[in-house]
């Protein structure tokens, strides 16, 4: 269905909303081409199991990224942290990336941890990025897998908070009774049984 150009749905600057997230996503993935790769269950298990674990992580990351980009196109202009941080965490959780990819979510999580709104999810993402770097130094596949899962969980927490905020962004001052007042029972009954209605 075509909509006239005067409607805001067509004139929204979609590219500007997606630019920070896509730029951070590309930066993290490109940085992941350097340095030793993070160990994980995809290296610890045999080939069949490794394919299953890797597929689950990649599918979860792709689903979270699609949800994040969809939210960016529907909401007002988000802050830089709200736009870039989930993308960095999702990209950093991809199996097999180099250690340099983990520094992007590590820096962004450290910055977002100073803000009360993003602090719980940012601290969780900070733990995941730090655990990923630590798994490289001690060569622990279990810790590397846990780091990927922690970063995906932190990204999902950020997306959940963004979805809840979009339901009603002024909830504390808006009361249900202010918008819907029950009708007066006596007046409603009199009006319903008026002679003009044949009752």
PDB file of N, CA, C and O in Angstrom, residues 82-155:
ATOM      1  N   UNK A  82      21.974   3.335  23.602  1.00  0.00           N
ATOM      2  CA  UNK A  82      20.856   2.433  23.338  1.00  0.00           C
ATOM      3  C   UNK A  82      20.904   1.861  21.939  1.00  0.00           C
ATOM      4  O   UNK A  82      20.393   0.759  21.688  1.00  0.00           O
ATOM      5  N   UNK A  83      21.517   2.554  21.001  1.00  0.00           N
ATOM      6  CA  UNK A  83      21.588   2.082  19.631  1.00  0.00           C
ATOM      7  C   UNK A  83      22.796   1.191  19.389  1.00  0.00           C
ATOM      8  O   UNK A  83      22.695   0.147  18.746  1.00  0.00           O
ATOM      9  N   UNK A  84      23.960   1.595  19.914  1.00  0.00           N
ATOM     10  CA  UNK A  84      25.204   0.902  19.583  1.00  0.00           C
ATOM     11  C   UNK A  84      25.504  -0.272  20.501  1.00  0.00           C
ATOM     12  O   UNK A  84      26.078  -1.268  20.063  1.00  0.00           O
ATOM     13  N   UNK A  85      25.128  -0.171  21.776  1.00  0.00           N
ATOM     14  CA  UNK A  85      25.530  -1.195  22.735  1.00  0.00           C
ATOM     15  C   UNK A  85      24.958  -2.578  22.424  1.00  0.00           C
ATOM     16  O   UNK A  85      25.706  -3.567  22.430  1.00  0.00           O
ATOM     17  N   UNK A  86      23.645  -2.725  22.147  1.00  0.00           N
ATOM     18  CA  UNK A  86      23.164  -4.071  21.811  1.00  0.00           C
ATOM     19  C   UNK A  86      23.834  -4.658  20.579  1.00  0.00           C
ATOM     20  O   UNK A  86      24.133  -5.860  20.536  1.00  0.00           O
ATOM     21  N   UNK A  87      24.100  -3.832  19.564  1.00  0.00           N
ATOM     22  CA  UNK A  87      24.748  -4.331  18.350  1.00  0.00           C
ATOM     23  C   UNK A  87      26.159  -4.817  18.645  1.00  0.00           C
ATOM     24  O   UNK A  87      26.606  -5.844  18.103  1.00  0.00           O
ATOM     25  N   UNK A  88      26.884  -4.097  19.501  1.00  0.00           N
ATOM     26  CA  UNK A  88      28.240  -4.522  19.849  1.00  0.00           C
ATOM     27  C   UNK A  88      28.231  -5.828  20.630  1.00  0.00           C
ATOM     28  O   UNK A  88      29.077  -6.704  20.410  1.00  0.00           O
ATOM     29  N   UNK A  89      27.288  -5.974  21.544  1.00  0.00           N
ATOM     30  CA  UNK A  89      27.201  -7.208  22.328  1.00  0.00           C
ATOM     31  C   UNK A  89      26.829  -8.394  21.447  1.00  0.00           C
ATOM     32  O   UNK A  89      27.378  -9.498  21.600  1.00  0.00           O
ATOM     33  N   UNK A  90      25.908  -8.184  20.523  1.00  0.00           N
ATOM     34  CA  UNK A  90      25.484  -9.274  19.629  1.00  0.00           C
ATOM     35  C   UNK A  90      26.640  -9.701  18.729  1.00  0.00           C
ATOM     36  O   UNK A  90      26.895 -10.895  18.531  1.00  0.00           O
ATOM     37  N   UNK A  91      27.362  -8.717  18.174  1.00  0.00           N
ATOM     38  CA  UNK A  91      28.491  -9.052  17.307  1.00  0.00           C
ATOM     39  C   UNK A  91      29.618  -9.705  18.093  1.00  0.00           C
ATOM     40  O   UNK A  91      30.271 -10.636  17.610  1.00  0.00           O
ATOM     41  N   UNK A  92      29.846  -9.242  19.317  1.00  0.00           N
ATOM     42  CA  UNK A  92      30.908  -9.833  20.126  1.00  0.00           C
ATOM     43  C   UNK A  92      30.632 -11.257  20.549  1.00  0.00           C
ATOM     44  O   UNK A  92      31.555 -12.003  20.883  1.00  0.00           O
ATOM     45  N   UNK A  93      29.360 -11.657  20.549  1.00  0.00           N
ATOM     46  CA  UNK A  93      28.998 -13.016  20.954  1.00  0.00           C
ATOM     47  C   UNK A  93      29.144 -14.038  19.836  1.00  0.00           C
ATOM     48  O   UNK A  93      28.996 -15.235  20.080  1.00  0.00           O
ATOM     49  N   UNK A  94      29.434 -13.590  18.617  1.00  0.00           N
ATOM     50  CA  UNK A  94      29.564 -14.521  17.490  1.00  0.00           C
ATOM     51  C   UNK A  94      30.750 -15.451  17.728  1.00  0.00           C
ATOM     52  O   UNK A  94      31.844 -14.996  18.071  1.00  0.00           O
ATOM     53  N   UNK A  95      30.573 -16.754  17.580  1.00  0.00           N
ATOM     54  CA  UNK A  95      31.665 -17.701  17.842  1.00  0.00           C
ATOM     55  C   UNK A  95      32.824 -17.534  16.863  1.00  0.00           C
ATOM     56  O   UNK A  95      32.641 -17.227  15.691  1.00  0.00           O
ATOM     57  N   UNK A  96      34.034 -17.760  17.376  1.00  0.00           N
ATOM     58  CA  UNK A  96      35.208 -17.802  16.533  1.00  0.00           C
ATOM     59  C   UNK A  96      35.846 -16.472  16.203  1.00  0.00           C
ATOM     60  O   UNK A  96      36.815 -16.440  15.440  1.00  0.00           O
ATOM     61  N   UNK A  97      35.329 -15.353  16.744  1.00  0.00           N
ATOM     62  CA  UNK A  97      35.950 -14.065  16.445  1.00  0.00           C
ATOM     63  C   UNK A  97      37.233 -13.891  17.242  1.00  0.00           C
ATOM     64  O   UNK A  97      37.434 -14.506  18.290  1.00  0.00           O
ATOM     65  N   UNK A  98      38.100 -13.008  16.755  1.00  0.00           N
ATOM     66  CA  UNK A  98      39.341 -12.722  17.439  1.00  0.00           C
ATOM     67  C   UNK A  98      39.134 -11.871  18.669  1.00  0.00           C
ATOM     68  O   UNK A  98      38.059 -11.290  18.889  1.00  0.00           O
ATOM     69  N   UNK A  99      40.181 -11.774  19.476  1.00  0.00           N
ATOM     70  CA  UNK A  99      40.092 -11.072  20.749  1.00  0.00           C
ATOM     71  C   UNK A  99      39.796  -9.589  20.569  1.00  0.00           C
ATOM     72  O   UNK A  99      39.154  -8.963  21.416  1.00  0.00           O
ATOM     73  N   UNK A 100      40.244  -8.993  19.469  1.00  0.00           N
ATOM     74  CA  UNK A 100      40.043  -7.554  19.271  1.00  0.00           C
ATOM     75  C   UNK A 100      38.560  -7.188  19.199  1.00  0.00           C
ATOM     76  O   UNK A 100      38.188  -6.057  19.521  1.00  0.00           O
ATOM     77  N   UNK A 101      37.710  -8.135  18.803  1.00  0.00           N
ATOM     78  CA  UNK A 101      36.275  -7.842  18.718  1.00  0.00           C
ATOM     79  C   UNK A 101      35.662  -7.587  20.085  1.00  0.00           C
ATOM     80  O   UNK A 101      34.643  -6.898  20.187  1.00  0.00           O
ATOM     81  N   UNK A 102      36.254  -8.127  21.128  1.00  0.00           N
ATOM     82  CA  UNK A 102      35.680  -7.991  22.462  1.00  0.00           C
ATOM     83  C   UNK A 102      35.953  -6.626  23.084  1.00  0.00           C
ATOM     84  O   UNK A 102      35.283  -6.245  24.053  1.00  0.00           O
ATOM     85  N   UNK A 103      36.911  -5.883  22.551  1.00  0.00           N
ATOM     86  CA  UNK A 103      37.213  -4.583  23.129  1.00  0.00           C
ATOM     87  C   UNK A 103      36.128  -3.554  22.814  1.00  0.00           C
ATOM     88  O   UNK A 103      35.943  -2.596  23.565  1.00  0.00           O
ATOM     89  N   UNK A 104      35.409  -3.716  21.697  1.00  0.00           N
ATOM     90  CA  UNK A 104      34.338  -2.774  21.352  1.00  0.00           C
ATOM     91  C   UNK A 104      33.187  -2.873  22.361  1.00  0.00           C
ATOM     92  O   UNK A 104      32.802  -1.854  22.961  1.00  0.00           O
ATOM     93  N   UNK A 105      32.596  -4.054  22.613  1.00  0.00           N
ATOM     94  CA  UNK A 105      31.563  -4.109  23.653  1.00  0.00           C
ATOM     95  C   UNK A 105      32.108  -3.813  25.036  1.00  0.00           C
ATOM     96  O   UNK A 105      31.373  -3.292  25.892  1.00  0.00           O
ATOM     97  N   UNK A 106      33.383  -4.107  25.289  1.00  0.00           N
ATOM     98  CA  UNK A 106      33.963  -3.822  26.602  1.00  0.00           C
ATOM     99  C   UNK A 106      33.979  -2.323  26.876  1.00  0.00           C
ATOM    100  O   UNK A 106      33.573  -1.869  27.964  1.00  0.00           O
ATOM    101  N   UNK A 107      34.397  -1.528  25.890  1.00  0.00           N
ATOM    102  CA  UNK A 107      34.444  -0.075  26.065  1.00  0.00           C
ATOM    103  C   UNK A 107      33.036   0.500  26.174  1.00  0.00           C
ATOM    104  O   UNK A 107      32.752   1.357  27.033  1.00  0.00           O
ATOM    105  N   UNK A 108      32.125   0.052  25.313  1.00  0.00           N
ATOM    106  CA  UNK A 108      30.758   0.579  25.346  1.00  0.00           C
ATOM    107  C   UNK A 108      30.040   0.204  26.640  1.00  0.00           C
ATOM    108  O   UNK A 108      29.283   1.013  27.189  1.00  0.00           O
ATOM    109  N   UNK A 109      30.261  -1.011  27.119  1.00  0.00           N
ATOM    110  CA  UNK A 109      29.637  -1.421  28.386  1.00  0.00           C
ATOM    111  C   UNK A 109      30.194  -0.617  29.554  1.00  0.00           C
ATOM    112  O   UNK A 109      29.464  -0.252  30.476  1.00  0.00           O
ATOM    113  N   UNK A 110      31.508  -0.345  29.526  1.00  0.00           N
ATOM    114  CA  UNK A 110      32.098   0.475  30.572  1.00  0.00           C
ATOM    115  C   UNK A 110      31.525   1.874  30.599  1.00  0.00           C
ATOM    116  O   UNK A 110      31.291   2.456  31.667  1.00  0.00           O
ATOM    117  N   UNK A 111      31.259   2.435  29.409  1.00  0.00           N
ATOM    118  CA  UNK A 111      30.653   3.768  29.342  1.00  0.00           C
ATOM    119  C   UNK A 111      29.190   3.725  29.796  1.00  0.00           C
ATOM    120  O   UNK A 111      28.737   4.605  30.538  1.00  0.00           O
ATOM    121  N   UNK A 112      28.443   2.713  29.353  1.00  0.00           N
ATOM    122  CA  UNK A 112      27.024   2.636  29.699  1.00  0.00           C
ATOM    123  C   UNK A 112      26.808   2.288  31.168  1.00  0.00           C
ATOM    124  O   UNK A 112      25.745   2.575  31.711  1.00  0.00           O
ATOM    125  N   UNK A 113      27.792   1.666  31.812  1.00  0.00           N
ATOM    126  CA  UNK A 113      27.639   1.311  33.224  1.00  0.00           C
ATOM    127  C   UNK A 113      27.567   2.538  34.121  1.00  0.00           C
ATOM    128  O   UNK A 113      27.106   2.448  35.260  1.00  0.00           O
ATOM    129  N   UNK A 114      28.003   3.693  33.622  1.00  0.00           N
ATOM    130  CA  UNK A 114      27.919   4.917  34.419  1.00  0.00           C
ATOM    131  C   UNK A 114      26.526   5.530  34.384  1.00  0.00           C
ATOM    132  O   UNK A 114      26.257   6.467  35.131  1.00  0.00           O
ATOM    133  N   UNK A 115      25.659   5.019  33.532  1.00  0.00           N
ATOM    134  CA  UNK A 115      24.294   5.540  33.431  1.00  0.00           C
ATOM    135  C   UNK A 115      23.347   4.573  34.123  1.00  0.00           C
ATOM    136  O   UNK A 115      23.386   3.370  33.890  1.00  0.00           O
ATOM    137  N   UNK A 116      22.509   5.109  34.987  1.00  0.00           N
ATOM    138  CA  UNK A 116      21.635   4.251  35.802  1.00  0.00           C
ATOM    139  C   UNK A 116      20.650   3.468  34.951  1.00  0.00           C
ATOM    140  O   UNK A 116      20.256   2.364  35.311  1.00  0.00           O
ATOM    141  N   UNK A 117      20.264   4.007  33.794  1.00  0.00           N
ATOM    142  CA  UNK A 117      19.261   3.334  32.974  1.00  0.00           C
ATOM    143  C   UNK A 117      19.795   2.028  32.397  1.00  0.00           C
ATOM    144  O   UNK A 117      19.088   1.037  32.319  1.00  0.00           O
ATOM    145  N   UNK A 118      21.071   2.036  31.968  1.00  0.00           N
ATOM    146  CA  UNK A 118      21.641   0.855  31.328  1.00  0.00           C
ATOM    147  C   UNK A 118      22.555   0.062  32.258  1.00  0.00           C
ATOM    148  O   UNK A 118      23.180  -0.895  31.820  1.00  0.00           O
ATOM    149  N   UNK A 119      22.665   0.454  33.520  1.00  0.00           N
ATOM    150  CA  UNK A 119      23.679  -0.143  34.385  1.00  0.00           C
ATOM    151  C   UNK A 119      23.538  -1.647  34.559  1.00  0.00           C
ATOM    152  O   UNK A 119      24.531  -2.376  34.420  1.00  0.00           O
ATOM    153  N   UNK A 120      22.351  -2.202  34.857  1.00  0.00           N
ATOM    154  CA  UNK A 120      22.286  -3.663  35.064  1.00  0.00           C
ATOM    155  C   UNK A 120      22.714  -4.463  33.838  1.00  0.00           C
ATOM    156  O   UNK A 120      23.546  -5.373  33.942  1.00  0.00           O
ATOM    157  N   UNK A 121      22.182  -4.126  32.661  1.00  0.00           N
ATOM    158  CA  UNK A 121      22.543  -4.858  31.452  1.00  0.00           C
ATOM    159  C   UNK A 121      23.992  -4.585  31.060  1.00  0.00           C
ATOM    160  O   UNK A 121      24.692  -5.482  30.579  1.00  0.00           O
ATOM    161  N   UNK A 122      24.467  -3.349  31.270  1.00  0.00           N
ATOM    162  CA  UNK A 122      25.845  -3.021  30.905  1.00  0.00           C
ATOM    163  C   UNK A 122      26.837  -3.786  31.780  1.00  0.00           C
ATOM    164  O   UNK A 122      27.879  -4.251  31.289  1.00  0.00           O
ATOM    165  N   UNK A 123      26.543  -3.928  33.059  1.00  0.00           N
ATOM    166  CA  UNK A 123      27.431  -4.689  33.936  1.00  0.00           C
ATOM    167  C   UNK A 123      27.459  -6.166  33.529  1.00  0.00           C
ATOM    168  O   UNK A 123      28.516  -6.809  33.584  1.00  0.00           O
ATOM    169  N   UNK A 124      26.313  -6.688  33.119  1.00  0.00           N
ATOM    170  CA  UNK A 124      26.266  -8.074  32.660  1.00  0.00           C
ATOM    171  C   UNK A 124      27.061  -8.242  31.372  1.00  0.00           C
ATOM    172  O   UNK A 124      27.790  -9.220  31.190  1.00  0.00           O
ATOM    173  N   UNK A 125      26.933  -7.283  30.460  1.00  0.00           N
ATOM    174  CA  UNK A 125      27.723  -7.325  29.236  1.00  0.00           C
ATOM    175  C   UNK A 125      29.203  -7.126  29.498  1.00  0.00           C
ATOM    176  O   UNK A 125      30.051  -7.728  28.827  1.00  0.00           O
ATOM    177  N   UNK A 126      29.529  -6.299  30.492  1.00  0.00           N
ATOM    178  CA  UNK A 126      30.926  -6.105  30.872  1.00  0.00           C
ATOM    179  C   UNK A 126      31.535  -7.402  31.386  1.00  0.00           C
ATOM    180  O   UNK A 126      32.684  -7.741  31.074  1.00  0.00           O
ATOM    181  N   UNK A 127      30.745  -8.136  32.145  1.00  0.00           N
ATOM    182  CA  UNK A 127      31.207  -9.436  32.626  1.00  0.00           C
ATOM    183  C   UNK A 127      31.436 -10.391  31.452  1.00  0.00           C
ATOM    184  O   UNK A 127      32.436 -11.122  31.416  1.00  0.00           O
ATOM    185  N   UNK A 128      30.527 -10.407  30.486  1.00  0.00           N
ATOM    186  CA  UNK A 128      30.681 -11.301  29.343  1.00  0.00           C
ATOM    187  C   UNK A 128      31.909 -10.982  28.510  1.00  0.00           C
ATOM    188  O   UNK A 128      32.664 -11.884  28.114  1.00  0.00           O
ATOM    189  N   UNK A 129      32.144  -9.681  28.235  1.00  0.00           N
ATOM    190  CA  UNK A 129      33.311  -9.308  27.442  1.00  0.00           C
ATOM    191  C   UNK A 129      34.614  -9.606  28.183  1.00  0.00           C
ATOM    192  O   UNK A 129      35.589 -10.086  27.590  1.00  0.00           O
ATOM    193  N   UNK A 130      34.615  -9.344  29.484  1.00  0.00           N
ATOM    194  CA  UNK A 130      35.816  -9.639  30.275  1.00  0.00           C
ATOM    195  C   UNK A 130      36.072 -11.140  30.337  1.00  0.00           C
ATOM    196  O   UNK A 130      37.228 -11.599  30.242  1.00  0.00           O
ATOM    197  N   UNK A 131      35.000 -11.918  30.497  1.00  0.00           N
ATOM    198  CA  UNK A 131      35.160 -13.375  30.527  1.00  0.00           C
ATOM    199  C   UNK A 131      35.657 -13.902  29.188  1.00  0.00           C
ATOM    200  O   UNK A 131      36.447 -14.856  29.138  1.00  0.00           O
ATOM    201  N   UNK A 132      35.220 -13.291  28.093  1.00  0.00           N
ATOM    202  CA  UNK A 132      35.707 -13.717  26.783  1.00  0.00           C
ATOM    203  C   UNK A 132      37.192 -13.476  26.612  1.00  0.00           C
ATOM    204  O   UNK A 132      37.917 -14.328  26.075  1.00  0.00           O
ATOM    205  N   UNK A 133      37.654 -12.306  27.068  1.00  0.00           N
ATOM    206  CA  UNK A 133      39.090 -12.028  26.994  1.00  0.00           C
ATOM    207  C   UNK A 133      39.861 -12.972  27.913  1.00  0.00           C
ATOM    208  O   UNK A 133      40.931 -13.488  27.551  1.00  0.00           O
ATOM    209  N   UNK A 134      39.314 -13.227  29.115  1.00  0.00           N
ATOM    210  CA  UNK A 134      39.981 -14.136  30.038  1.00  0.00           C
ATOM    211  C   UNK A 134      40.042 -15.562  29.521  1.00  0.00           C
ATOM    212  O   UNK A 134      41.023 -16.277  29.772  1.00  0.00           O
ATOM    213  N   UNK A 135      39.021 -15.971  28.769  1.00  0.00           N
ATOM    214  CA  UNK A 135      39.035 -17.340  28.238  1.00  0.00           C
ATOM    215  C   UNK A 135      40.144 -17.543  27.225  1.00  0.00           C
ATOM    216  O   UNK A 135      40.629 -18.663  27.040  1.00  0.00           O
ATOM    217  N   UNK A 136      40.557 -16.463  26.554  1.00  0.00           N
ATOM    218  CA  UNK A 136      41.659 -16.574  25.599  1.00  0.00           C
ATOM    219  C   UNK A 136      42.984 -16.771  26.335  1.00  0.00           C
ATOM    220  O   UNK A 136      43.821 -17.591  25.949  1.00  0.00           O
ATOM    221  N   UNK A 137      43.164 -16.041  27.422  1.00  0.00           N
ATOM    222  CA  UNK A 137      44.424 -16.116  28.154  1.00  0.00           C
ATOM    223  C   UNK A 137      44.593 -17.455  28.863  1.00  0.00           C
ATOM    224  O   UNK A 137      45.709 -17.986  28.950  1.00  0.00           O
ATOM    225  N   UNK A 138      43.480 -18.005  29.398  1.00  0.00           N
ATOM    226  CA  UNK A 138      43.605 -19.275  30.128  1.00  0.00           C
ATOM    227  C   UNK A 138      43.176 -20.464  29.278  1.00  0.00           C
ATOM    228  O   UNK A 138      43.171 -21.588  29.764  1.00  0.00           O
ATOM    229  N   UNK A 139      42.769 -20.190  28.035  1.00  0.00           N
ATOM    230  CA  UNK A 139      42.370 -21.244  27.088  1.00  0.00           C
ATOM    231  C   UNK A 139      41.277 -22.136  27.684  1.00  0.00           C
ATOM    232  O   UNK A 139      41.433 -23.345  27.830  1.00  0.00           O
ATOM    233  N   UNK A 140      40.155 -21.503  28.015  1.00  0.00           N
ATOM    234  CA  UNK A 140      39.030 -22.223  28.628  1.00  0.00           C
ATOM    235  C   UNK A 140      37.825 -22.177  27.692  1.00  0.00           C
ATOM    236  O   UNK A 140      37.173 -21.129  27.570  1.00  0.00           O
ATOM    237  N   UNK A 141      37.505 -23.279  27.002  1.00  0.00           N
ATOM    238  CA  UNK A 141      36.328 -23.287  26.120  1.00  0.00           C
ATOM    239  C   UNK A 141      35.021 -23.048  26.870  1.00  0.00           C
ATOM    240  O   UNK A 141      34.112 -22.394  26.347  1.00  0.00           O
ATOM    241  N   UNK A 142      34.908 -23.573  28.094  1.00  0.00           N
ATOM    242  CA  UNK A 142      33.673 -23.377  28.854  1.00  0.00           C
ATOM    243  C   UNK A 142      33.463 -21.904  29.186  1.00  0.00           C
ATOM    244  O   UNK A 142      32.347 -21.375  29.094  1.00  0.00           O
ATOM    245  N   UNK A 143      34.526 -21.215  29.563  1.00  0.00           N
ATOM    246  CA  UNK A 143      34.415 -19.789  29.864  1.00  0.00           C
ATOM    247  C   UNK A 143      34.117 -18.983  28.609  1.00  0.00           C
ATOM    248  O   UNK A 143      33.374 -17.999  28.646  1.00  0.00           O
ATOM    249  N   UNK A 144      34.692 -19.403  27.479  1.00  0.00           N
ATOM    250  CA  UNK A 144      34.409 -18.708  26.229  1.00  0.00           C
ATOM    251  C   UNK A 144      32.955 -18.831  25.804  1.00  0.00           C
ATOM    252  O   UNK A 144      32.336 -17.867  25.343  1.00  0.00           O
ATOM    253  N   UNK A 145      32.382 -20.023  25.970  1.00  0.00           N
ATOM    254  CA  UNK A 145      30.961 -20.203  25.660  1.00  0.00           C
ATOM    255  C   UNK A 145      30.089 -19.399  26.608  1.00  0.00           C
ATOM    256  O   UNK A 145      29.099 -18.775  26.194  1.00  0.00           O
ATOM    257  N   UNK A 146      30.441 -19.404  27.887  1.00  0.00           N
ATOM    258  CA  UNK A 146      29.679 -18.614  28.865  1.00  0.00           C
ATOM    259  C   UNK A 146      29.742 -17.128  28.536  1.00  0.00           C
ATOM    260  O   UNK A 146      28.757 -16.400  28.733  1.00  0.00           O
ATOM    261  N   UNK A 147      30.880 -16.664  28.039  1.00  0.00           N
ATOM    262  CA  UNK A 147      31.009 -15.256  27.668  1.00  0.00           C
ATOM    263  C   UNK A 147      30.056 -14.901  26.524  1.00  0.00           C
ATOM    264  O   UNK A 147      29.402 -13.855  26.551  1.00  0.00           O
ATOM    265  N   UNK A 148      29.960 -15.773  25.527  1.00  0.00           N
ATOM    266  CA  UNK A 148      29.029 -15.513  24.419  1.00  0.00           C
ATOM    267  C   UNK A 148      27.589 -15.472  24.904  1.00  0.00           C
ATOM    268  O   UNK A 148      26.813 -14.585  24.528  1.00  0.00           O
ATOM    269  N   UNK A 149      27.223 -16.412  25.745  1.00  0.00           N
ATOM    270  CA  UNK A 149      25.855 -16.441  26.268  1.00  0.00           C
ATOM    271  C   UNK A 149      25.569 -15.222  27.140  1.00  0.00           C
ATOM    272  O   UNK A 149      24.460 -14.675  27.118  1.00  0.00           O
ATOM    273  N   UNK A 150      26.556 -14.785  27.914  1.00  0.00           N
ATOM    274  CA  UNK A 150      26.355 -13.618  28.767  1.00  0.00           C
ATOM    275  C   UNK A 150      26.142 -12.356  27.938  1.00  0.00           C
ATOM    276  O   UNK A 150      25.291 -11.516  28.268  1.00  0.00           O
ATOM    277  N   UNK A 151      26.895 -12.210  26.849  1.00  0.00           N
ATOM    278  CA  UNK A 151      26.714 -11.024  26.011  1.00  0.00           C
ATOM    279  C   UNK A 151      25.367 -11.045  25.301  1.00  0.00           C
ATOM    280  O   UNK A 151      24.717  -9.999  25.156  1.00  0.00           O
ATOM    281  N   UNK A 152      24.919 -12.220  24.859  1.00  0.00           N
ATOM    282  CA  UNK A 152      23.582 -12.304  24.260  1.00  0.00           C
ATOM    283  C   UNK A 152      22.503 -12.009  25.290  1.00  0.00           C
ATOM    284  O   UNK A 152      21.487 -11.362  24.982  1.00  0.00           O
ATOM    285  N   UNK A 153      22.686 -12.466  26.526  1.00  0.00           N
ATOM    286  CA  UNK A 153      21.705 -12.180  27.578  1.00  0.00           C
ATOM    287  C   UNK A 153      21.671 -10.690  27.896  1.00  0.00           C
ATOM    288  O   UNK A 153      20.593 -10.112  28.108  1.00  0.00           O
ATOM    289  N   UNK A 154      22.825 -10.038  27.920  1.00  0.00           N
ATOM    290  CA  UNK A 154      22.854  -8.601  28.174  1.00  0.00           C
ATOM    291  C   UNK A 154      22.153  -7.835  27.057  1.00  0.00           C
ATOM    292  O   UNK A 154      21.414  -6.871  27.311  1.00  0.00           O
ATOM    293  N   UNK A 155      22.358  -8.257  25.806  1.00  0.00           N
ATOM    294  CA  UNK A 155      21.670  -7.605  24.690  1.00  0.00           C
ATOM    295  C   UNK A 155      20.163  -7.796  24.779  1.00  0.00           C
ATOM    296  O   UNK A 155      19.385  -6.877  24.508  1.00  0.00           O
TER     297      UNK A 155
END
